[in-house]
Amino acid sequence: MNLLFEPQRQTQDYQASDAAHHIHAFVDQKALNAEGPRVMVRGEGLYLWDSEGKRYLDGMSGLWCTQLGYGRKDLTAAAAAQMDQLAYYNMFFHTTHPAVIELSELLFSLLPKHYSHVIYTNSGSEANEVLIRTVRRYWQVLGKPQKKIMIGRWNGYHGSTLAASALGGMKFMHEMGGLIPDVAHIDEPYWYAQGGELTPAEFGRRCALQLEEKILELGAQNVAGFIAEPFQGAGGMIFPPESYWPEIQRICRQYDVLLCADEVIGGFGRTGEWFAHQHFGFEPDTLSIAKGLTSGYLPMGGLVLSKRMAEALVERGGVFAHGLTYSGHPVAAAVALANLKALRDEGIVRQVKDDTGPYLHTLLHEVFGNHPLIGEIQGTGLLAALQFVEDKGTRKRFANENDLAWQCRTFGFEEGVIIRSTLGRMIMAPALVASRAELDELVDKTRIAVDRTARIAGKL
Ligand code: PXG
């Protein structure tokens, strides 16, 4: 019998055992145990099925990662073939293997030409852990070992391990033991919530100038790098004003601070460009990657380095005392290679840019442009956020926006669509292979969930 298609056990039985053994991410575990988690048993294309046989259109690509959707036989075949041939070897000391070499050849053919090297990891959090050590090592090699401080942003997200949570700006994570020394934060460029009377352009520049102020306060001779997501993902899918990135880039260059883009969510076609920094038009020194690199089929991440950084580390750095058992894991590399080939050869990234991305945003503007609950629609490509608002004129948000958005997410599940809530924003980031018909369904079901939410908010 096929376990994947026929759940072997009753849902309650799975739930009881889950409660007995697991601490889930970012939930009150006691409350979840009382409610019971949904048990997902199967995925195909954009759709998921739970253990009760209910079908969902996954509007979030798992956790922003299944670019190709579920059930791709080319990816599973690549994994099986690599497992048969060489299930494991490593890149420690003096060895390498074909899967990781071919993956990197393809990866750098897709990246802008000023990147040349990568250190592979198993996740986005690890990529950012590696980032801190690599950036500090770079400055040591250049004879500036005091350049150690990383600047991040409030409400940024860079992962859940110790240093990654410290780089991020989620205060509740910092308060739960997630902080380290030599990390500082500046404000996020969230115009809708924090822009006040300023125009988006003015506000974007003002937020960027905070970086200059922070560098001057800390002393440029002490600051190693600035890390940010090109657009904030977990923090609410927040796009900065257009004035923001050019100014940030100018400041980083002026003060010799490395510009580190966290592309864990934005990378691999999400915006219609291969990487989100290309959409915003700036040139980071490092890129943290994960998620869409393998379409989530196996864990893999990495830290991509510019030629300038790699040259210093390779030509002048000697031994870098750093390594991970699974860095460049052959099976993950084979899956990533098959995934990137499919994204390239099937023209999927181009399709997001030229067809499905514009289609989704036209649809969203038609459906939600005048919706009484929605104050702003942001995004590009297969990426969108809907901002809940109480008063459109003043951009006043609901005091209970978090609860409303969570309620909307729950309505979505009831309607058979998975969308993400964060603060007062609803997010969608479907698989990049989504068809127009699937996007119609995504928006249609989201509209029902948003209308139901508007009713309880007294807006419909
Ligand atoms: N950087 C960014 C920008 C991320 O979004 C990480 C690093 C960490 O990656 P790993 O692979 O260690 O999880 C992330 C992860 C959500 C959500 O619902 C977002 C993430 C993870 C889980 C949920 O928004 N982002």
XYZ file of C-alpha atoms and ligand atoms in Angstrom:
485
model
C 0.000 0.000 0.000
C 1.228 3.489 -0.821
C 1.648 5.466 2.375
C 1.701 8.742 0.501
C -1.723 8.330 -1.037
C -3.599 6.420 1.674
C -2.950 7.642 5.211
C -2.413 4.504 7.239
C -3.807 5.875 10.449
C -6.624 8.013 11.736
C -5.925 11.748 11.843
C -6.456 11.817 15.643
C -3.925 9.056 16.042
C -1.291 11.043 14.110
C -2.168 14.163 16.099
C -1.848 12.429 19.471
C 1.573 11.110 18.570
C 2.628 14.472 17.138
C 1.623 16.150 20.408
C 3.575 13.557 22.369
C 6.833 14.207 20.551
C 7.058 17.589 18.808
C 7.646 21.221 19.630
C 6.402 23.032 16.501
C 7.811 26.287 15.126
C 6.415 29.609 16.357
C 3.266 28.265 18.038
C 1.911 27.858 21.547
C 2.416 24.111 21.685
C -0.166 23.538 24.400
C -2.830 25.330 22.362
C -1.835 23.418 19.230
C -2.041 20.110 21.092
C -5.609 20.929 22.103
C -6.532 21.832 18.508
C -4.474 19.204 16.654
C -2.287 20.058 13.643
C -3.351 19.445 10.070
C -1.614 16.319 8.759
C -0.450 16.833 5.183
C -0.027 13.591 3.289
C 0.393 14.354 -0.397
C 1.380 17.054 -2.871
C 0.973 17.362 -6.633
C 1.659 20.528 -8.598
C 0.211 23.395 -6.557
C -2.081 21.166 -4.521
C -1.799 19.499 -1.133
C -4.054 16.908 0.479
C -4.477 16.381 4.204
C -5.193 13.146 6.066
C -8.939 13.846 5.867
C -8.722 13.952 2.076
C -9.265 17.731 1.909
C -7.472 19.483 -0.951
C -5.717 22.848 -0.677
C -4.261 25.152 -3.277
C -0.893 25.989 -1.717
C -0.556 29.733 -2.189
C 2.703 29.833 -0.215
C 4.898 27.260 -2.011
C 5.266 25.376 1.266
C 7.382 27.922 3.126
C 8.213 30.039 0.054
C 10.278 27.215 -1.397
C 8.550 24.834 -3.837
C 9.265 26.840 -7.001
C 8.431 23.841 -9.206
C 5.458 22.680 -7.143
C 5.079 19.207 -5.671
C 5.615 15.814 -7.246
C 8.249 16.621 -9.881
C 9.546 13.306 -11.139
C 12.717 14.827 -12.629
C 13.772 15.950 -9.160
C 13.010 12.647 -7.487
C 14.789 10.801 -10.310
C 17.853 13.016 -9.900
C 17.904 12.254 -6.169
C 17.522 8.520 -6.700
C 20.229 8.353 -9.378
C 22.681 10.314 -7.238
C 21.922 8.194 -4.186
C 22.646 5.073 -6.182
C 25.896 6.441 -7.557
C 27.363 8.362 -4.614
C 24.994 8.931 -1.720
C 27.479 10.893 0.313
C 30.836 12.450 0.092
C 32.113 15.820 1.196
C 34.103 18.922 0.390
C 36.334 18.829 3.450
C 40.064 19.092 2.884
C 41.092 17.841 -0.562
C 37.977 16.230 -2.127
C 35.037 17.237 -4.255
C 32.466 15.524 -6.521
C 30.739 16.042 -9.894
C 27.230 16.880 -8.625
C 28.332 19.936 -6.692
C 30.669 21.092 -9.479
C 27.914 20.899 -12.084
C 25.509 22.658 -9.776
C 27.926 25.553 -9.269
C 28.618 25.854 -13.005
C 24.911 26.259 -13.602
C 24.369 28.529 -10.585
C 27.079 30.968 -11.686
C 25.805 30.957 -15.251
C 22.520 32.297 -13.863
C 24.078 34.840 -11.491
C 25.464 38.252 -12.456
C 29.099 37.995 -13.519
C 30.646 39.637 -10.467
C 29.932 36.572 -8.305
C 32.313 33.653 -8.445
C 32.315 31.482 -5.308
C 29.892 29.766 -2.972
C 29.999 28.005 0.386
C 27.105 25.548 0.537
C 25.041 25.013 3.667
C 21.932 23.056 4.597
C 19.599 25.992 5.201
C 19.111 29.731 5.090
C 19.899 30.106 8.781
C 23.210 28.363 8.257
C 23.958 30.533 5.238
C 23.683 33.559 7.500
C 25.771 31.957 10.243
C 28.438 31.309 7.626
C 28.011 34.876 6.408
C 29.088 36.383 9.716
C 32.227 34.285 9.922
C 33.110 34.779 6.269
C 32.637 38.532 6.372
C 34.747 38.803 9.526
C 37.413 36.590 8.014
C 37.442 38.766 4.891
C 38.149 41.884 6.918
C 40.858 40.053 8.902
C 42.534 39.079 5.663
C 42.422 42.686 4.548
C 44.126 43.721 7.773
C 40.998 45.224 9.379
C 40.083 42.665 12.071
C 38.204 45.268 14.092
C 35.536 45.401 11.380
C 33.178 42.918 13.071
C 29.783 44.503 13.605
C 26.849 43.464 11.431
C 23.928 45.831 10.986
C 20.491 44.347 10.279
C 16.967 45.735 10.381
C 14.113 45.613 12.845
C 11.512 43.116 11.639
C 14.009 41.558 9.244
C 14.218 37.759 9.240
C 17.414 35.806 8.647
C 16.681 32.489 10.342
C 16.251 30.879 13.695
C 19.698 29.752 14.841
C 21.523 31.960 17.320
C 23.428 34.343 15.072
C 20.753 34.312 12.370
C 18.048 35.337 14.835
C 20.368 38.043 16.168
C 20.899 39.425 12.648
C 17.146 39.439 12.212
C 15.108 42.061 13.938
C 12.328 40.058 15.531
C 12.450 41.379 19.086
C 10.469 38.468 20.500
C 13.171 36.127 19.173
C 15.908 38.265 20.723
C 14.057 38.110 24.038
C 14.019 34.306 23.895
C 17.784 33.981 23.919
C 18.310 34.972 20.293
C 20.906 37.725 20.534
C 24.709 37.953 20.245
C 27.161 40.870 20.633
C 28.337 42.999 17.704
C 24.987 43.200 15.966
C 23.000 46.429 15.555
C 19.684 47.263 13.866
C 18.064 50.096 11.961
C 14.387 50.597 11.093
C 12.603 48.719 8.331
C 11.380 50.657 5.265
C 7.686 49.921 5.884
C 6.116 53.067 4.474
C 2.476 52.068 4.856
C 2.794 51.596 8.607
C 5.563 53.995 9.528
C 5.838 56.570 6.746
C 3.553 59.126 8.396
C 3.245 62.288 6.307
C 6.349 61.550 4.221
C 6.070 60.471 0.609
C 7.309 56.917 -0.011
C 10.419 58.359 -1.712
C 11.217 60.625 1.220
C 10.589 57.852 3.696
C 12.764 55.395 1.745
C 15.662 57.853 1.783
C 15.111 58.619 5.461
C 15.253 54.901 6.343
C 18.400 54.419 4.271
C 20.074 57.390 5.943
C 19.600 55.608 9.275
C 22.257 53.215 8.026
C 24.704 56.078 7.583
C 23.878 57.404 11.048
C 24.354 53.956 12.588
C 27.685 53.438 10.807
C 28.914 56.820 12.024
C 27.693 56.074 15.552
C 29.487 52.703 15.650
C 32.508 53.904 13.672
C 32.927 52.719 10.064
C 36.195 51.082 11.108
C 34.116 48.678 13.268
C 31.309 47.818 10.841
C 31.702 44.693 8.710
C 28.462 44.515 6.794
C 24.823 45.403 6.383
C 22.391 42.526 5.891
C 18.874 42.857 4.527
C 16.299 41.013 2.496
C 15.719 42.865 -0.806
C 12.047 42.783 0.253
C 11.044 41.594 3.713
C 9.465 38.149 3.514
C 8.550 36.747 6.906
C 8.190 40.312 8.203
C 5.179 40.893 5.971
C 6.272 40.873 2.336
C 7.204 44.526 2.531
C 8.619 46.215 -0.571
C 10.831 49.230 0.184
C 10.227 52.516 -1.667
C 12.268 52.855 -4.884
C 14.560 55.422 -3.292
C 15.763 52.947 -0.680
C 18.221 50.535 -2.307
C 20.260 53.054 -4.352
C 20.867 55.067 -1.188
C 21.772 51.971 0.863
C 24.242 50.940 -1.823
C 25.820 54.382 -1.895
C 26.273 54.347 1.894
C 27.776 50.851 1.981
C 30.292 51.810 -0.709
C 31.154 55.129 0.868
C 31.959 53.558 4.254
C 33.447 50.301 2.991
C 30.695 48.199 4.540
C 29.790 44.945 2.775
C 26.288 44.835 1.358
C 24.821 41.408 2.145
C 21.530 40.466 0.495
C 19.482 37.711 2.034
C 17.974 36.082 -1.063
C 16.593 33.044 0.769
C 13.028 33.968 -0.212
C 13.683 36.363 -3.078
C 16.029 34.105 -5.031
C 15.317 31.686 -7.870
C 12.669 33.506 -9.831
C 10.181 34.662 -7.226
C 10.123 38.260 -8.517
C 10.395 37.327 -12.188
C 14.154 37.952 -12.062
C 16.490 35.175 -11.035
C 17.370 37.112 -7.896
C 15.412 39.814 -6.086
C 18.329 42.276 -5.960
C 18.165 42.329 -9.775
C 14.551 43.438 -9.557
C 15.553 46.296 -7.255
C 18.700 47.094 -9.240
C 21.520 46.922 -6.722
C 24.722 44.890 -6.464
C 25.297 43.075 -3.175
C 28.683 41.665 -2.161
C 27.162 38.455 -0.793
C 23.945 36.527 -1.364
C 22.449 34.126 1.156
C 20.469 31.471 -0.709
C 18.339 28.414 0.201
C 14.672 27.407 -0.272
C 14.070 27.714 -4.044
C 17.572 26.390 -4.769
C 16.143 22.855 -4.476
C 12.448 23.768 -4.653
C 12.511 22.557 -1.055
C 12.847 18.898 -2.121
C 15.992 18.558 -0.026
C 17.600 20.977 2.411
C 20.304 23.100 0.831
C 21.509 26.666 1.133
C 24.629 28.647 0.501
C 26.563 31.855 0.744
C 27.494 33.338 -2.629
C 30.523 35.644 -2.691
C 31.592 38.370 -5.059
C 34.816 37.902 -7.019
C 36.425 40.642 -4.934
C 35.719 38.828 -1.668
C 36.561 35.390 -3.010
C 39.846 36.610 -4.434
C 40.916 38.027 -1.070
C 39.930 34.859 0.776
C 41.528 32.505 -1.748
C 44.663 34.412 -2.736
C 45.511 35.984 0.589
C 43.487 34.140 3.239
C 45.278 30.825 3.686
C 43.252 28.263 5.644
C 39.665 29.220 6.481
C 38.890 27.113 9.545
C 35.304 26.452 8.618
C 33.301 23.501 7.250
C 30.036 21.565 7.413
C 29.683 17.788 7.041
C 26.895 18.212 4.503
C 28.199 21.228 2.607
C 27.516 20.526 -1.067
C 25.796 17.223 -0.247
C 25.764 15.204 -3.498
C 22.062 14.287 -3.384
C 20.954 17.833 -2.514
C 23.288 19.142 -5.230
C 21.831 16.754 -7.809
C 18.314 17.879 -6.923
C 19.314 21.562 -7.017
C 20.899 21.000 -10.434
C 17.735 19.358 -11.796
C 15.645 22.132 -10.239
C 17.683 24.978 -11.749
C 17.752 23.233 -15.133
C 13.959 22.981 -15.083
C 13.530 26.618 -14.028
C 15.837 27.666 -16.866
C 14.926 25.234 -19.658
C 11.175 25.400 -19.168
C 11.345 29.194 -19.241
C 9.609 29.388 -15.868
C 11.342 32.517 -14.568
C 10.610 34.333 -17.833
C 7.003 33.182 -17.690
C 6.682 34.670 -14.179
C 8.110 37.957 -15.422
C 6.192 38.240 -18.684
C 2.986 36.366 -18.103
C 1.853 34.898 -14.788
C 3.326 37.653 -12.597
C 1.615 40.533 -14.421
C -1.541 38.399 -14.687
C -1.649 37.858 -10.893
C -1.124 41.535 -10.124
C -3.727 42.721 -12.627
C -6.172 40.296 -11.065
C -5.348 41.395 -7.531
C -5.835 45.043 -8.439
C -9.188 44.249 -10.094
C -10.425 42.267 -7.111
C -8.902 44.146 -4.183
C -8.153 47.609 -5.600
C -11.339 49.035 -4.048
C -11.891 46.462 -1.345
C -12.950 48.116 1.947
C -10.473 46.044 3.997
C -7.417 46.402 1.749
C -5.275 49.537 1.847
C -2.308 48.472 -0.240
C -1.361 45.728 -2.675
C 2.374 45.136 -2.965
C 4.633 42.744 -4.807
C 5.757 41.646 -8.222
C 6.107 38.336 -10.000
C 4.461 35.541 -8.050
C 4.624 37.409 -4.816
C 1.972 39.623 -3.289
C 0.843 41.185 -0.027
C -2.542 42.617 0.868
C -2.485 45.178 3.679
C -5.497 45.302 6.012
C -6.523 48.822 6.952
C -9.182 50.341 9.178
C -9.097 53.846 7.678
C -7.683 54.213 4.175
C -7.417 58.009 4.403
C -5.075 57.989 7.377
C -3.628 54.479 6.838
C -4.813 53.634 10.361
C -4.459 49.939 11.019
C -6.683 47.763 13.189
C -5.543 47.382 16.785
C -6.239 43.648 16.395
C -4.780 43.329 12.868
C -2.757 40.282 13.849
C -5.873 38.424 14.984
C -7.804 39.487 11.891
C -5.061 38.275 9.580
C -4.812 34.970 11.436
C -8.591 34.633 11.124
C -8.300 35.302 7.389
C -5.689 32.598 7.106
C -8.029 30.182 8.920
C -10.894 31.126 6.570
C -8.483 30.420 3.722
C -7.830 26.904 4.993
C -11.597 26.355 5.251
C -12.000 27.514 1.652
C -9.149 25.275 0.516
C -6.391 27.819 -0.028
C -3.196 28.367 1.944
C -2.158 32.004 2.364
C 0.177 33.421 5.007
C -0.749 36.028 7.592
C 1.747 38.301 9.242
C 0.838 41.341 11.316
C -1.969 42.899 9.263
C -0.887 41.552 5.902
C -1.949 38.549 3.872
C 0.754 37.089 1.696
C 0.735 34.855 -1.336
C 3.746 33.296 -3.018
C 2.533 30.346 -5.097
C 4.798 27.938 -6.946
C 6.368 29.542 -10.020
C 4.753 26.932 -12.253
C 1.267 28.247 -11.370
C -1.025 28.505 -14.383
C -3.421 31.385 -14.981
C -6.322 29.105 -13.973
C -4.587 28.268 -10.703
C -3.965 31.955 -10.042
C -7.673 32.610 -10.719
C -8.511 30.015 -8.086
C -5.955 31.440 -5.653
C -7.378 34.951 -5.924
C -10.975 33.749 -5.911
C -10.590 31.757 -2.713
C -8.514 34.500 -1.126
C -11.308 36.957 -1.900
C -13.806 34.758 -0.068
C -11.477 34.576 2.949
C -10.872 38.353 2.874
C -14.618 39.079 2.523
C -15.378 36.851 5.505
C -12.700 38.723 7.467
C -14.110 42.083 6.349
C -17.475 41.032 7.747
C -16.110 40.311 11.207
C -14.123 43.570 11.039
C -17.348 45.461 10.287
C -16.154 46.490 6.814
C -18.697 44.575 4.719
N 16.561 34.224 5.483
C 15.327 34.551 5.088
C 15.109 35.820 4.325
C 14.263 33.687 5.354
O 13.030 34.029 4.952
C 15.807 32.227 6.476
C 16.824 33.101 6.157
C 16.161 30.992 7.224
O 16.124 29.895 6.397
P 15.957 28.420 7.017
O 16.177 27.540 5.841
O 17.007 28.244 8.045
O 14.568 28.354 7.593
C 14.505 32.498 6.060
C 13.412 31.547 6.393
C 7.342 32.449 6.849
C 8.622 31.684 7.005
O 6.284 31.856 7.004
C 9.789 32.206 6.511
C 10.978 31.492 6.682
C 10.975 30.267 7.314
C 9.787 29.757 7.797
C 8.596 30.455 7.661
O 7.364 33.619 6.521
N 12.129 32.059 6.188
